[in-house]
Amino acid sequence: MRKKIVAGNWKMNKTLPEAQQLIEEITSMLSGAEEKRFHENILIILSPPFPYLALCKELTKGYKGIFVAAQNCHTEEKGAYTGEVSAAMIQSTGAKFVIIGHSERRQYFHENSATLLKKVEIALKYNLVPIFCIGEVIGERKIK
């Protein structure tokens, strides 16, 4: 039986105290016997904003089946890209996954197939598992 994935992308939400509270609420729901039953069938992936990746990883340590994902990564390994996050930075936090190709990134940052391919390649180079988004905004889904 394939495991189901429950992934939560927090986008640009939560302050540090709010993030800590949410992580603690999630882990408290998965304590004890409930944790074992839940993790047998479901893989949980939490995707907080980058500043909270290490905290999220630390607070979920010891919980089987809970993983941390970055919301994005840059195409380059390093350089003068103010505000961007490299795959190496993500890996150093202990995160195992990275979201690539989210519809918002495509729409607002004009990411295209060539850019997304570079992101997948750099993620794999740093042993991150890409969560590759294939989808569209609601307007594109509506049948004309």
XYZ file of C-alpha atoms in Angstrom:
144
model
C 0.000 0.000 0.000
C 1.336 3.399 -0.961
C 1.591 5.989 1.764
C -0.545 9.070 1.490
C 1.142 12.453 1.797
C -0.237 15.294 3.881
C 1.794 18.419 3.151
C 1.253 21.862 4.591
C 2.757 24.872 2.821
C 2.576 27.819 5.212
C 3.472 30.292 2.465
C 4.317 33.721 3.937
C 2.381 33.234 7.155
C 3.188 32.920 10.866
C 5.548 34.817 13.096
C 8.235 32.814 14.891
C 6.119 32.339 18.070
C 3.081 31.384 15.962
C 5.168 28.900 13.980
C 6.481 27.300 17.150
C 2.953 27.006 18.552
C 1.662 25.403 15.340
C 4.510 22.882 15.245
C 3.905 21.992 18.900
C 0.173 21.559 18.242
C 0.868 19.252 15.296
C 3.384 17.128 17.196
C 1.126 16.885 20.257
C -1.633 15.449 18.055
C 0.800 12.763 16.914
C 2.004 11.588 20.309
C 1.641 8.092 21.682
C -0.539 5.411 20.118
C -2.095 7.904 17.724
C 1.350 8.614 16.262
C 1.950 4.957 15.382
C -1.420 4.534 13.687
C -1.082 7.781 11.770
C 2.457 7.198 10.526
C 1.781 3.733 9.212
C -0.287 5.201 6.382
C 0.640 8.860 6.083
C 3.785 10.856 5.395
C 3.581 14.353 6.900
C 5.520 17.199 5.311
C 5.625 20.626 6.946
C 6.736 23.526 4.776
C 7.235 26.651 6.873
C 8.905 29.841 5.619
C 12.689 29.469 5.356
C 13.561 31.275 8.629
C 11.671 28.544 10.524
C 13.057 25.438 8.782
C 15.655 24.640 11.445
C 13.165 25.233 14.267
C 10.614 22.996 12.556
C 13.221 20.281 12.059
C 14.294 20.516 15.713
C 10.745 20.406 17.106
C 9.793 17.410 14.953
C 12.935 15.419 15.752
C 12.033 11.930 16.863
C 8.632 11.873 15.169
C 8.580 9.126 12.565
C 7.041 10.107 9.272
C 7.273 13.882 9.763
C 9.540 15.700 7.334
C 10.386 19.317 6.643
C 10.291 20.980 3.219
C 11.522 24.316 1.966
C 9.069 26.332 -0.076
C 11.515 27.083 -2.868
C 15.194 27.090 -3.813
C 17.335 29.132 -6.165
C 18.803 27.776 -9.384
C 22.360 28.678 -8.367
C 24.516 27.179 -5.626
C 25.576 30.552 -4.234
C 26.118 34.148 -5.222
C 24.796 37.680 -5.006
C 21.092 36.805 -4.975
C 19.776 38.840 -2.062
C 16.904 37.170 -0.267
C 17.155 33.891 -2.154
C 17.760 30.461 -0.613
C 20.180 27.886 -2.001
C 19.754 24.125 -1.955
C 22.862 23.896 0.265
C 21.245 26.242 2.797
C 18.120 24.105 2.805
C 20.089 20.893 3.196
C 22.023 22.379 6.128
C 18.769 22.863 8.082
C 17.970 19.155 7.908
C 15.044 19.622 5.530
C 14.573 16.699 3.136
C 12.167 18.188 0.596
C 11.812 21.367 -1.465
C 8.727 22.619 -3.285
C 9.473 23.524 -6.894
C 7.149 25.045 -9.478
C 4.329 26.252 -7.266
C 1.699 28.052 -9.329
C 2.326 31.259 -7.383
C 6.034 31.136 -8.261
C 5.135 30.604 -11.908
C 2.582 33.413 -11.870
C 4.285 36.119 -9.774
C 7.948 35.341 -10.450
C 7.513 34.121 -14.038
C 9.294 30.839 -13.444
C 9.322 28.750 -16.603
C 10.210 25.167 -17.514
C 13.928 25.941 -17.997
C 14.143 27.610 -14.572
C 12.255 24.777 -12.906
C 14.522 22.169 -14.490
C 17.561 23.956 -13.018
C 15.877 23.981 -9.607
C 15.141 20.256 -9.786
C 18.735 19.524 -10.789
C 20.228 21.612 -7.971
C 17.825 20.081 -5.439
C 18.835 16.570 -6.471
C 22.516 17.535 -6.341
C 22.020 18.375 -2.655
C 19.986 15.212 -1.970
C 16.729 17.096 -1.555
C 13.527 15.497 -2.773
C 11.705 17.885 -5.095
C 7.970 18.237 -4.634
C 7.270 19.313 -8.197
C 4.018 21.183 -8.543
C 2.030 20.600 -11.675
C -1.089 22.690 -11.755
C -2.528 26.011 -12.493
C -4.436 28.882 -11.021
C -8.215 28.523 -10.721
C -8.877 30.688 -13.796
C -6.869 28.337 -15.967
C -8.825 25.316 -14.703
C -12.224 26.680 -15.631
C -13.637 25.272 -18.816
C -14.442 27.964 -21.336
